[in-house]
């Protein structure tokens, strides 16, 4: 194997120096037998007599073998003199540094190979090594040719006691081992990002839960007021304004829950082509006259099981982003097709498992997204729009909805060319589509929502409990109120009258909803249960997996939604 310096490794050049260091040189270059020497801590000490480094033996290994071991090492190795000039580097070092070869005559400095910001760290590490300081932690260095390449550097000093001062200046005095840790750093960054997203998601979910309680009361009391005010009354329009704004706030809360993946989904088996066709008129109005909308539906498209409203929200959010990226006009294309993944694939941070997927591609001809921005586009509240032009929740909502549905979001963007978002939704194997949500059917089917029976209502939020109790009493039900799980158990212990339905909040201090359900069913095993919560139904089902016959109503709900769900359960 040729020596990088161009000298014969056996007789001269760097490997002749190395041979003298290891006591295995040839001819007059061989070092006399002076015995072991002692060096400061952190300095590699060699026995020139041929015993190799103190504490180990290289007897019988020649400079040719050392050269091969150096060149074929599985990590980057570089030798430098006291001034930090590179004398030799192996193949892995050349790949890491982006060099074709290394020559001592080039006068290449170690500091030239790393980012300017990291050159100080490298100089400090080499200085400490030459001063004989004990080896410390590796120093992380970003390579100058690509900041994404990060190497962990271990710097050690070399010492050959028989060299003159002049020879020592140009002799190999430093050895630097570099381990490529770029992938590890990327994984660490992804982990930190996921932790940050999870923390913000938990915060958003908690805030959304509290807002849902407030909005339930606001919408509910508006419904009660509307019972006493006809459309001709002066107050009717004001009440409707309050209710409409409360519903707008509820949509924002749903976005927060979508980001935190805690929103309640009502999945149905859908034909994506039909959903997009129904949405096309709204999309054309959103795009305006200077943007052309092009829809292409794949043939024999598989069905998917998803919440239609949330899928529409995903498409609308992506379409609005595309419109804002094309201020001078352009084209927005939405295409669907069925694809099959044969082997698991890792695309960016997304791991896509084998299976059939329905792909929805939303592509624009806009300004594109800079590469440095792409990793952050799904962060909550991150936006590149002007202040007041966006909430920063659009794409994070898209990400949350798609992930909760079991799908994937892929992004491909080029500045000046446009951006393409690909939504992959798992294909649904069943043949027939399901109908609407049962509660919605009941509300639409039963215009008369009055009924009879005894209901226990357990809710720790006073406004929600007061509205719900009044609404149900107005529909003809007897309502027993309890502010907590403990209060409900006391009432049940003293109440002999049969209770037809238990309505309980899920999250309460003390005895929470799932615990209350188990305790109540120990005494009254056949009681019907309706859970109300600002969190998702999935979160509830995980906690009461062994219980059956439990219905769910998400907050915020209106008077009609509550009465319709109750009537459906009691009539069923």
XYZ file of C-alpha atoms in Angstrom, residues 31-505:
475
model
C 16.558 3.532 17.531
C 19.124 2.385 20.090
C 18.041 0.384 23.057
C 17.520 3.008 25.727
C 14.860 1.197 27.697
C 11.444 2.434 28.726
C 10.902 6.131 29.271
C 8.478 8.008 31.438
C 6.266 10.766 30.011
C 3.677 13.078 31.496
C 0.114 11.814 31.940
C -1.810 11.792 28.692
C 1.287 11.339 26.492
C 1.719 8.017 24.697
C 5.121 6.610 25.816
C 7.026 4.151 23.628
C 9.885 1.807 24.276
C 12.385 2.395 21.436
C 14.000 -0.955 22.134
C 11.148 -2.656 20.335
C 8.793 -3.371 23.208
C 6.235 -0.936 21.788
C 4.123 1.278 24.018
C 4.569 0.739 27.712
C 1.919 -1.727 28.833
C 1.698 -3.481 25.427
C 3.887 -5.245 22.899
C 4.236 -4.805 19.140
C 7.169 -7.198 18.805
C 7.255 -8.800 15.398
C 5.089 -6.133 13.713
C 6.869 -4.176 10.996
C 6.183 -0.767 9.511
C 4.398 -2.340 6.503
C 1.884 -3.937 8.836
C 1.542 -0.681 10.773
C 0.893 1.154 7.522
C -1.829 -1.311 6.539
C -3.440 -1.197 9.975
C -3.420 2.606 9.794
C -4.864 2.797 6.291
C -7.602 0.200 6.825
C -8.700 1.256 10.315
C -12.497 1.496 10.631
C -12.264 5.031 12.029
C -10.542 8.200 10.882
C -6.938 8.588 12.072
C -4.734 11.586 11.396
C -1.159 12.387 12.498
C -0.040 15.974 12.971
C 3.058 17.804 14.152
C 3.239 20.118 17.151
C 1.970 23.058 15.071
C -1.153 21.134 14.094
C -0.079 20.521 10.478
C -1.448 17.309 8.997
C 1.260 14.756 8.197
C -0.855 11.757 7.251
C -4.419 10.578 7.320
C -5.989 7.246 6.508
C -8.754 6.464 4.042
C -11.576 7.078 6.538
C -10.075 10.454 7.399
C -9.945 11.473 3.727
C -13.623 10.487 3.324
C -14.639 12.428 6.417
C -12.636 15.531 5.467
C -13.529 15.363 1.799
C -9.922 15.008 0.620
C -8.532 12.928 -2.229
C -5.236 12.381 -0.405
C -3.048 13.837 2.343
C 0.499 15.125 1.838
C 2.766 16.726 4.473
C 4.004 19.147 1.823
C 0.498 20.617 1.479
C 0.808 22.264 4.885
C -2.816 21.510 5.685
C -3.770 22.531 9.220
C -6.190 20.562 11.388
C -8.101 23.780 12.050
C -8.795 24.127 8.306
C -10.812 20.912 8.332
C -13.387 21.952 10.917
C -15.898 24.787 11.191
C -14.355 28.065 12.318
C -16.553 28.019 15.436
C -15.053 24.650 16.450
C -11.413 25.474 15.682
C -10.963 26.887 19.184
C -12.165 23.654 20.773
C -9.708 21.667 18.660
C -6.811 24.010 19.509
C -7.625 23.722 23.210
C -7.711 19.909 23.021
C -4.360 19.700 21.160
C -2.772 22.168 23.570
C -3.855 20.144 26.585
C -2.568 16.932 24.970
C 0.845 18.441 24.228
C 1.013 19.838 27.761
C 0.592 16.323 29.133
C -2.909 16.775 30.584
C -4.809 13.540 31.273
C -7.139 12.525 28.431
C -10.539 14.156 28.805
C -13.857 13.814 27.044
C -13.882 13.718 23.246
C -14.405 17.017 21.507
C -17.250 17.223 18.980
C -16.179 18.854 15.723
C -18.275 19.885 12.738
C -16.469 19.327 9.483
C -15.856 22.396 7.325
C -17.032 20.706 4.116
C -20.449 19.884 5.590
C -21.698 21.170 8.982
C -24.053 18.166 9.106
C -20.997 15.917 9.462
C -20.015 15.735 13.123
C -17.047 13.794 14.466
C -16.034 12.979 18.028
C -12.307 13.665 18.278
C -9.872 11.984 20.674
C -6.525 13.818 20.795
C -3.385 12.173 22.170
C 0.252 13.281 22.201
C 3.098 11.125 20.876
C 6.635 11.241 22.267
C 9.921 9.916 20.866
C 12.627 10.630 23.473
C 15.646 10.300 21.161
C 14.609 13.076 18.762
C 16.338 16.452 18.688
C 14.294 19.610 19.190
C 14.484 20.383 15.479
C 13.298 16.907 14.527
C 10.504 17.048 17.068
C 9.003 20.122 15.389
C 8.229 18.236 12.174
C 7.791 14.746 13.609
C 4.373 13.247 14.333
C 3.569 14.663 17.766
C -0.245 14.314 17.766
C -2.598 11.517 16.840
C -6.263 12.333 16.387
C -8.941 9.639 16.210
C -12.220 10.812 14.686
C -15.469 8.865 14.967
C -18.336 9.921 12.720
C -21.265 10.615 15.065
C -23.434 12.481 12.531
C -26.223 9.908 12.638
C -26.192 9.840 16.421
C -26.446 13.638 16.548
C -29.389 13.555 14.149
C -31.129 10.952 16.300
C -30.459 13.037 19.408
C -31.908 16.115 17.690
C -34.977 14.129 16.618
C -35.410 12.821 20.143
C -35.140 16.310 21.646
C -37.607 17.582 19.063
C -40.057 14.775 19.813
C -39.756 15.464 23.540
C -40.419 19.141 22.921
C -43.394 18.343 20.707
C -44.736 15.946 23.334
C -44.361 18.527 26.117
C -46.100 21.227 24.090
C -48.724 18.681 23.075
C -49.477 17.823 26.694
C -49.746 21.529 27.487
C -52.011 22.109 24.502
C -54.169 19.132 25.476
C -54.574 20.406 29.040
C -55.439 23.912 27.879
C -57.894 22.515 25.334
C -59.595 20.385 27.999
C -60.198 23.418 30.214
C -61.419 25.478 27.272
C -63.810 22.704 26.262
C -65.466 22.909 29.678
C -65.888 26.670 29.313
C -67.166 26.374 25.748
C -69.636 23.638 26.711
C -71.178 26.019 29.231
C -71.160 28.970 26.801
C -72.755 27.030 23.943
C -75.164 25.266 26.283
C -76.496 28.395 27.971
C -76.840 30.033 24.544
C -79.052 27.092 23.560
C -81.135 27.578 26.706
C -81.538 31.286 25.920
C -82.547 30.509 22.342
C -85.422 28.388 23.695
C -86.929 31.618 25.090
C -86.112 33.917 22.175
C -87.555 33.465 18.708
C -85.767 34.692 15.570
C -87.852 37.868 15.645
C -86.620 38.956 19.095
C -84.059 41.704 19.375
C -81.793 39.529 21.523
C -81.866 36.551 19.144
C -79.149 37.898 16.846
C -76.888 38.764 19.803
C -77.252 35.283 21.279
C -76.503 33.716 17.904
C -73.356 35.849 17.608
C -72.179 34.579 20.985
C -72.873 30.976 20.001
C -71.185 31.312 16.605
C -68.047 32.769 18.161
C -68.053 30.022 20.767
C -68.200 27.481 17.928
C -65.247 29.223 16.243
C -63.336 28.932 19.498
C -64.283 25.251 19.622
C -62.701 24.776 16.175
C -59.462 26.348 17.431
C -59.530 24.026 20.443
C -59.958 21.070 18.095
C -56.798 22.195 16.316
C -54.942 22.199 19.628
C -56.237 18.719 20.384
C -55.355 17.592 16.860
C -51.787 18.756 17.359
C -51.582 16.950 20.718
C -53.252 13.893 19.109
C -55.945 13.931 21.759
C -58.932 15.010 19.697
C -61.923 12.735 19.445
C -62.064 11.126 16.028
C -65.270 9.685 14.597
C -63.808 7.292 12.025
C -65.906 6.071 9.154
C -65.022 4.072 6.091
C -64.534 6.678 3.353
C -63.878 6.947 -0.339
C -61.255 9.711 -0.490
C -62.290 10.625 -4.034
C -65.826 11.369 -2.878
C -64.554 13.453 0.039
C -62.365 15.520 -2.286
C -65.157 15.931 -4.823
C -67.466 17.319 -2.146
C -64.679 19.625 -1.019
C -63.742 20.878 -4.491
C -66.279 23.740 -4.573
C -65.003 25.150 -1.278
C -61.409 24.740 -2.437
C -62.065 26.690 -5.626
C -63.529 29.565 -3.618
C -60.524 29.497 -1.282
C -57.980 29.511 -4.111
C -59.342 32.543 -5.928
C -59.250 33.301 -9.633
C -55.465 33.397 -10.154
C -54.810 29.830 -8.931
C -55.810 26.824 -11.024
C -57.108 23.797 -9.125
C -56.409 20.436 -10.708
C -57.822 17.234 -9.182
C -56.801 13.777 -10.371
C -58.482 10.731 -8.815
C -56.773 7.350 -8.983
C -58.632 4.388 -10.399
C -59.788 1.551 -8.132
C -58.856 3.596 -5.079
C -58.925 1.698 -1.782
C -61.160 2.852 1.052
C -59.789 4.385 4.248
C -61.147 4.531 7.781
C -60.885 8.082 9.056
C -62.810 11.027 10.430
C -64.194 12.819 7.374
C -64.200 16.232 9.046
C -60.562 15.849 10.072
C -59.470 14.679 6.617
C -61.224 17.720 5.143
C -59.377 19.873 7.695
C -56.053 18.380 6.556
C -56.772 19.166 2.884
C -58.019 22.685 3.651
C -54.978 23.510 5.783
C -52.600 22.322 3.063
C -54.579 24.187 0.391
C -54.521 27.461 2.348
C -50.760 27.118 2.863
C -50.330 26.487 -0.859
C -52.436 29.542 -1.727
C -50.332 31.762 0.544
C -47.175 30.445 -1.158
C -48.488 31.577 -4.577
C -49.247 35.310 -4.192
C -48.766 35.847 -7.948
C -50.916 32.868 -8.883
C -50.062 29.351 -9.927
C -51.479 25.842 -9.829
C -52.588 23.556 -7.015
C -52.908 19.876 -7.839
C -54.484 17.226 -5.625
C -53.943 13.651 -6.775
C -54.901 10.320 -5.235
C -53.651 6.803 -5.836
C -53.290 3.473 -4.064
C -49.723 2.418 -3.379
C -48.253 -0.692 -1.799
C -45.137 -0.660 0.366
C -43.358 -4.011 0.077
C -40.591 -3.406 2.640
C -40.380 -1.047 5.595
C -38.969 2.309 4.524
C -37.312 5.107 6.465
C -38.056 8.463 4.812
C -36.665 11.261 6.940
C -38.050 10.739 10.437
C -40.993 8.681 9.110
C -40.815 4.884 9.262
C -43.394 3.479 6.851
C -44.385 -0.124 7.478
C -45.273 -2.540 4.689
C -48.872 -2.493 3.504
C -51.358 -0.761 1.212
C -51.853 2.975 1.522
C -54.051 5.600 -0.090
C -51.810 8.479 -1.104
C -53.136 12.045 -1.284
C -50.601 14.378 -2.864
C -51.139 18.130 -2.528
C -48.634 20.001 -4.708
C -48.244 23.700 -5.538
C -46.056 25.797 -7.808
C -45.264 28.356 -5.129
C -42.139 29.766 -3.581
C -41.065 26.535 -1.890
C -39.676 26.008 1.600
C -35.986 26.625 2.390
C -34.179 23.417 3.427
C -33.281 24.819 6.838
C -36.962 25.506 7.557
C -38.366 22.120 6.485
C -37.457 20.293 9.757
C -39.482 22.843 11.748
C -42.664 23.189 9.700
C -44.664 20.793 11.901
C -43.723 22.581 15.122
C -46.679 24.240 16.847
C -46.830 28.038 16.535
C -43.938 28.051 14.045
C -44.747 30.162 10.999
C -42.855 32.034 8.326
C -45.845 34.273 7.595
C -46.053 37.887 8.680
C -47.189 38.683 12.217
C -50.957 38.343 12.405
C -51.176 36.288 9.201
C -51.101 32.819 10.740
C -51.355 30.948 14.033
C -48.580 28.461 13.278
C -51.009 25.602 13.983
C -51.956 24.702 10.408
C -49.273 22.129 9.618
C -48.959 20.897 13.206
C -52.695 20.173 13.058
C -52.196 18.284 9.786
C -49.406 16.251 11.367
C -51.430 15.457 14.495
C -54.549 14.366 12.584
C -52.660 12.168 10.130
C -50.555 10.496 12.838
C -53.602 9.820 15.026
C -55.284 8.239 11.992
C -52.264 5.934 11.640
C -50.848 7.614 8.533
C -47.725 9.501 7.490
C -46.894 12.973 6.154
C -44.019 13.365 3.691
C -42.683 16.689 2.403
C -40.727 17.492 -0.744
C -39.904 21.116 -1.507
C -37.563 23.118 -3.711
C -37.143 26.860 -3.369
C -38.623 28.567 -6.421
C -40.189 25.340 -7.711
C -42.935 24.535 -5.216
C -43.873 22.142 -2.426
C -45.508 18.737 -2.373
C -47.135 17.143 0.681
C -47.918 13.433 0.478
C -50.462 12.025 2.931
C -50.358 8.235 3.307
C -53.451 6.721 4.927
C -53.683 2.979 5.641
C -56.088 1.246 3.277
C -59.189 -0.267 4.874
C -59.882 -3.892 4.031
C -63.678 -3.997 4.583
C -65.998 -3.760 1.579
C -68.880 -1.709 2.887
C -68.734 1.782 4.276
C -70.129 2.573 7.661
C -72.844 5.071 8.383
C -72.758 8.265 10.336
C -71.972 8.588 14.014
C -74.810 7.004 16.043
C -75.432 10.118 18.108
C -75.709 12.253 14.984
C -78.217 9.820 13.490
C -80.315 9.988 16.634
C -80.340 13.770 16.624
C -81.341 13.923 12.963
C -83.834 11.062 13.176
C -85.584 12.143 16.379
C -86.815 15.671 16.133
C -88.678 15.145 19.406
C -85.837 14.755 21.904
C -88.002 14.574 25.017
C -87.908 11.465 27.165
C -88.395 10.005 30.612
C -86.168 8.321 33.152
C -83.764 8.983 35.993
C -80.275 10.217 35.218
C -77.332 10.677 37.565
C -75.082 13.509 36.340
C -71.547 13.615 37.797
C -69.494 16.659 36.747
C -67.010 18.692 38.796
C -67.309 21.806 36.590
C -70.307 23.724 37.940
C -71.246 25.559 34.686
C -71.211 22.333 32.667
C -73.225 20.476 35.292
C -75.798 23.277 35.668
C -76.368 23.568 31.919
C -76.573 19.800 31.391
C -78.992 19.312 34.288
C -81.293 22.123 33.085
C -81.200 20.865 29.508
C -82.153 17.310 30.508
C -84.870 18.439 32.926
C -86.358 20.547 30.130
C -86.567 17.347 28.062
C -88.531 15.544 30.776
C -85.829 13.610 32.653
C -85.289 13.435 36.400
C -81.692 14.481 37.089
C -79.679 13.704 40.224
C -76.591 15.924 40.379
C -73.220 15.129 41.986
C -70.129 17.356 42.063
C -67.646 14.522 42.479
C -67.243 10.758 42.325
C -67.325 10.546 46.115
C -70.616 12.479 46.251
C -72.066 10.197 43.581
C -71.187 7.077 45.605
C -72.838 8.525 48.713
C -76.017 9.305 46.761
C -76.078 5.842 45.216
C -75.699 4.225 48.628
C -78.770 6.079 49.895
C -80.793 6.076 46.667
C -83.143 3.144 46.242
C -84.816 4.391 43.070
C -83.417 2.762 39.930
C -81.142 4.948 37.867
C -81.488 4.513 34.112
C -78.348 6.325 32.977
C -75.081 7.488 34.532
C -73.504 10.545 32.872
C -70.015 11.219 34.188
C -67.022 13.364 33.353
